[in-house]
Amino acid sequence: QSALTQPASVSGSPGQSITISCTGTSSDVGAYNHISWYQQHPGKAPKLMIYEVSNRPSGVSNRFSGSKSGNTASLTISGLQAEDEADYYCSSSTSSRTLRFGGGTKVTVL
Amino acid sequence: EVQLLESGGGLVQPGGSLRLSCAASGFIFTDYAMSWVRQVPGKGLEWVSAISGGGGSTYYADSVQGRFIVSKDNSKNTLYLQMNNVRAEDTALYYCAKSPYEFWSGNYFDPWGQGTLVTVSS
């Protein structure tokens, strides 16, 4: 089970917007709306940022938004802040009732 | 407040066995599916296994199918992962995580525990 495809790194200046892509197949990302995004700071457990493609849990900033088109999901962070510097992972359910994560994207705030 | 606390990690020899535990509190344990997710230090996340709220349905990644067994004791609010015939590539930080529904459907995880480290080495 190969990982979903994410860019290894994305960077932006404070205040800018960045978008992280997550590409799968018609058997996972393209087939289901069980797309989630997690933020992980060094030495910490992952934190849910987006679920079911575009929903934000309570307490997550509205600067984070999610979307999906075909086999690719996206996470956009607007108004980039220093605290957003972290690793981000997407995940998707699959047709075999497993779950697949993306390889992770390191976000750097310049 | 939902809390998940993993334990049981440690050093184990290749071919050996280890049982991880995840003590849950702050929610009705039988009402939610649970999962194990692992992460090699410095690397990405890998889903390992899931179990339905009642414990009657289990799911595994191909990489652990036939070697790992997930279970839950609802009377103790505890999730387990029995790891058998372990390999060097099973070395990782193992997280337990709560799903939003009773039945597993590959949905999201919230929250996650802090993890327990498993090292497979001779």
Coordinates of C-alpha atoms in Angstrom, one line a residue:
Chain A
Q1 CA 0.0 0.0 0.0
S2 CA 1.9 3.0 -1.3
A3 CA 1.4 6.4 0.4
L4 CA -0.7 9.2 -1.1
T5 CA 1.5 11.7 -3.0
Q6 CA 2.3 15.0 -1.2
P7 CA 5.0 17.5 -2.0
A8 CA 7.9 17.0 0.4
S9 CA 8.0 20.7 1.3
V10 CA 6.2 23.9 0.8
S11 CA 7.2 27.3 2.1
G12 CA 5.8 30.8 2.3
S13 CA 6.2 34.1 3.9
P14 CA 4.1 35.3 6.9
G15 CA 0.7 36.4 5.7
Q16 CA 0.9 34.5 2.4
S17 CA -1.3 31.6 1.4
I18 CA 0.0 28.1 0.6
T19 CA -1.6 25.0 -0.7
I20 CA -0.6 21.4 -0.1
S21 CA -1.8 18.8 -2.6
C22 CA -2.6 15.1 -1.9
T23 CA -2.9 12.9 -4.9
G24 CA -4.4 9.4 -4.8
T25 CA -6.4 7.2 -7.1
S26 CA -10.0 6.5 -8.0
S27 CA -9.9 3.8 -5.2
D28 CA -9.2 6.2 -2.4
V29 CA -9.2 10.0 -2.7
G30 CA -11.4 10.0 -5.8
A31 CA -13.9 7.6 -4.4
Y32 CA -14.6 8.8 -0.9
N33 CA -15.0 12.0 1.1
H34 CA -13.1 10.6 4.1
I35 CA -10.2 12.9 3.4
S36 CA -8.5 14.3 6.5
W37 CA -5.5 16.5 7.2
Y38 CA -3.2 16.4 10.3
Q39 CA -0.7 18.9 11.6
Q40 CA 2.3 17.5 13.5
H41 CA 4.9 19.6 15.3
P42 CA 8.2 18.0 16.2
G43 CA 7.9 15.6 19.1
K44 CA 4.2 15.9 19.2
A45 CA 1.2 13.7 18.3
P46 CA -0.7 14.6 15.1
K47 CA -3.6 17.0 15.4
L48 CA -6.7 16.9 13.3
M49 CA -7.1 20.0 11.2
I50 CA -9.6 19.1 8.5
Y51 CA -12.0 16.1 8.2
E52 CA -14.3 14.9 5.5
V53 CA -12.6 17.0 2.9
S54 CA -13.5 20.5 4.1
N55 CA -14.7 20.4 7.7
R56 CA -12.8 22.1 10.5
P57 CA -12.9 20.7 14.1
S58 CA -13.9 23.1 16.8
G59 CA -10.9 25.2 17.8
V60 CA -9.0 25.0 14.5
S61 CA -8.4 28.3 12.8
N62 CA -10.5 29.3 9.8
R63 CA -7.2 30.0 8.1
F64 CA -7.2 26.3 7.3
S65 CA -9.4 25.0 4.5
G66 CA -9.7 21.8 2.5
S67 CA -11.1 20.8 -0.9
K68 CA -11.0 18.0 -3.4
S69 CA -11.1 17.6 -7.1
G70 CA -11.0 14.2 -8.7
N71 CA -8.2 12.2 -7.2
T72 CA -6.5 15.2 -5.6
A73 CA -7.3 16.8 -2.3
S74 CA -5.8 20.1 -1.1
L75 CA -5.2 21.9 2.1
T76 CA -4.8 25.7 2.0
I77 CA -3.4 27.7 4.8
S78 CA -4.1 31.4 4.4
G79 CA -2.5 34.2 6.4
L80 CA 0.5 32.0 7.1
Q81 CA 1.9 32.4 10.6
A82 CA 5.0 31.2 12.3
E83 CA 3.1 28.7 14.4
D84 CA 1.9 26.9 11.2
E85 CA 5.4 25.6 10.6
A86 CA 5.0 21.9 11.0
D87 CA 4.6 18.6 9.0
Y88 CA 1.2 18.1 7.4
Y89 CA -0.3 14.7 6.4
C90 CA -3.4 13.9 4.4
S91 CA -5.3 10.6 4.7
S92 CA -8.0 8.8 2.8
S93 CA -10.1 5.7 3.3
T94 CA -9.7 3.1 0.6
S95 CA -12.0 0.6 -1.2
S96 CA -10.4 -2.2 0.9
R97 CA -11.5 -0.6 4.1
T98 CA -8.0 0.4 5.0
L99 CA -6.6 3.9 5.4
R100 CA -3.8 5.5 3.5
F101 CA -1.7 8.5 4.6
G102 CA 0.2 10.8 2.4
G103 CA 4.0 10.9 2.7
G104 CA 3.9 14.2 4.6
T105 CA 4.7 17.8 3.7
K106 CA 7.0 20.0 5.7
V107 CA 5.7 23.6 5.8
T108 CA 8.3 26.3 6.4
V109 CA 7.5 29.9 7.2
L110 CA 10.2 32.0 5.7
Chain B
E1 CA -11.8 15.5 28.1
V2 CA -10.9 12.6 25.9
Q3 CA -7.6 11.1 26.9
L4 CA -5.6 8.2 25.4
L5 CA -2.5 6.8 27.1
E6 CA -0.4 4.2 25.3
S7 CA 2.0 1.8 27.1
G8 CA 3.9 -1.4 26.6
G9 CA 6.5 -0.3 24.1
G10 CA 10.1 -1.4 24.5
L11 CA 12.9 -3.4 23.0
V12 CA 12.0 -6.7 21.5
Q13 CA 14.1 -9.2 19.4
P14 CA 13.2 -10.1 15.8
G15 CA 10.6 -12.9 15.8
G16 CA 9.5 -12.0 19.3
S17 CA 6.2 -10.6 20.7
L18 CA 5.0 -7.5 22.4
R19 CA 1.6 -6.3 23.6
L20 CA 0.7 -2.6 23.5
S21 CA -2.1 -1.0 25.5
C22 CA -4.0 2.2 25.2
A23 CA -6.0 3.3 28.2
A24 CA -9.0 5.5 27.2
S25 CA -11.0 7.9 29.2
G26 CA -13.5 10.7 28.8
F27 CA -15.9 9.0 26.3
I28 CA -18.1 5.9 26.1
F29 CA -15.4 3.4 24.8
T30 CA -17.9 1.0 23.2
D31 CA -19.4 3.7 21.0
Y32 CA -16.3 4.4 19.0
A33 CA -13.9 2.5 16.7
M34 CA -10.3 2.8 17.5
S35 CA -7.1 2.5 15.5
W36 CA -3.3 2.0 15.8
V37 CA -1.1 4.2 13.7
R38 CA 2.7 4.0 13.6
Q39 CA 5.5 6.4 12.7
V40 CA 9.1 5.6 12.2
P41 CA 11.0 8.5 13.9
G42 CA 11.6 11.2 11.3
K43 CA 9.3 9.5 8.8
G44 CA 5.6 9.5 7.8
L45 CA 2.5 8.0 9.3
E46 CA 1.3 4.5 8.6
W47 CA -2.1 3.1 9.6
V48 CA -1.8 -0.3 11.2
S49 CA -5.1 -1.6 12.4
A50 CA -8.6 -0.6 13.4
I51 CA -11.4 -2.2 15.5
S52 CA -15.1 -1.4 15.8
G53 CA -16.5 0.0 19.0
G54 CA -18.0 -3.3 20.0
G55 CA -14.8 -5.2 19.1
G56 CA -16.5 -7.5 16.7
S57 CA -14.8 -6.2 13.5
T58 CA -11.1 -5.8 12.9
Y59 CA -9.1 -4.4 10.0
Y60 CA -5.3 -4.6 9.2
A61 CA -2.8 -3.1 6.9
D62 CA -1.2 -5.6 4.6
S63 CA 2.2 -5.1 6.3
V64 CA 0.9 -6.5 9.6
Q65 CA -1.9 -8.8 8.5
G66 CA -1.4 -12.3 10.1
R67 CA 1.1 -11.0 12.6
F68 CA -0.7 -8.4 14.7
I69 CA -4.0 -8.7 16.5
V70 CA -6.1 -5.7 17.6
S71 CA -8.6 -6.1 20.5
K72 CA -10.3 -4.1 23.1
D73 CA -11.6 -4.7 26.6
N74 CA -14.6 -2.5 26.9
S75 CA -14.9 -3.3 30.6
K76 CA -11.4 -1.8 31.1
N77 CA -11.7 0.9 28.5
T78 CA -8.5 -0.4 27.0
L79 CA -7.3 -1.0 23.4
Y80 CA -4.6 -3.6 22.7
L81 CA -2.2 -4.4 19.9
Q82 CA -0.6 -7.9 20.1
M83 CA 2.5 -7.8 18.0
N84 CA 3.8 -11.3 17.0
N85 CA 6.7 -12.3 14.9
V86 CA 8.0 -8.8 14.9
R87 CA 10.5 -7.5 12.3
A88 CA 13.0 -4.7 12.2
E89 CA 10.7 -2.7 10.0
D90 CA 8.1 -2.7 12.8
T91 CA 10.3 -0.3 14.8
A92 CA 8.3 2.8 15.2
L93 CA 6.3 5.0 17.6
Y94 CA 2.9 3.5 17.9
Y95 CA -0.1 5.8 18.5
C96 CA -3.7 4.9 19.4
A97 CA -6.4 7.1 18.0
K98 CA -10.1 7.5 18.3
S99 CA -12.4 7.4 15.3
P100 CA -15.7 9.5 15.2
Y101 CA -18.1 6.6 14.8
E102 CA -18.8 3.1 16.2
F103 CA -18.0 1.3 12.9
W104 CA -14.8 1.6 11.0
S105 CA -15.0 3.3 7.7
G106 CA -11.5 4.7 7.2
N107 CA -12.6 7.9 8.8
Y108 CA -10.6 10.5 10.7
F109 CA -8.8 10.3 14.0
D110 CA -9.4 12.7 16.9
P111 CA -7.6 12.7 19.3
W112 CA -4.4 10.8 19.2
G113 CA -2.4 9.5 22.2
Q114 CA 1.2 10.5 22.7
G115 CA 2.6 7.2 21.5
T116 CA 4.7 4.3 22.8
L117 CA 8.0 3.4 21.1
V118 CA 8.7 -0.1 19.9
T119 CA 12.3 -1.0 18.9
V120 CA 12.9 -4.4 17.2
S121 CA 16.6 -5.3 17.4
S122 CA 18.8 -8.1 18.4

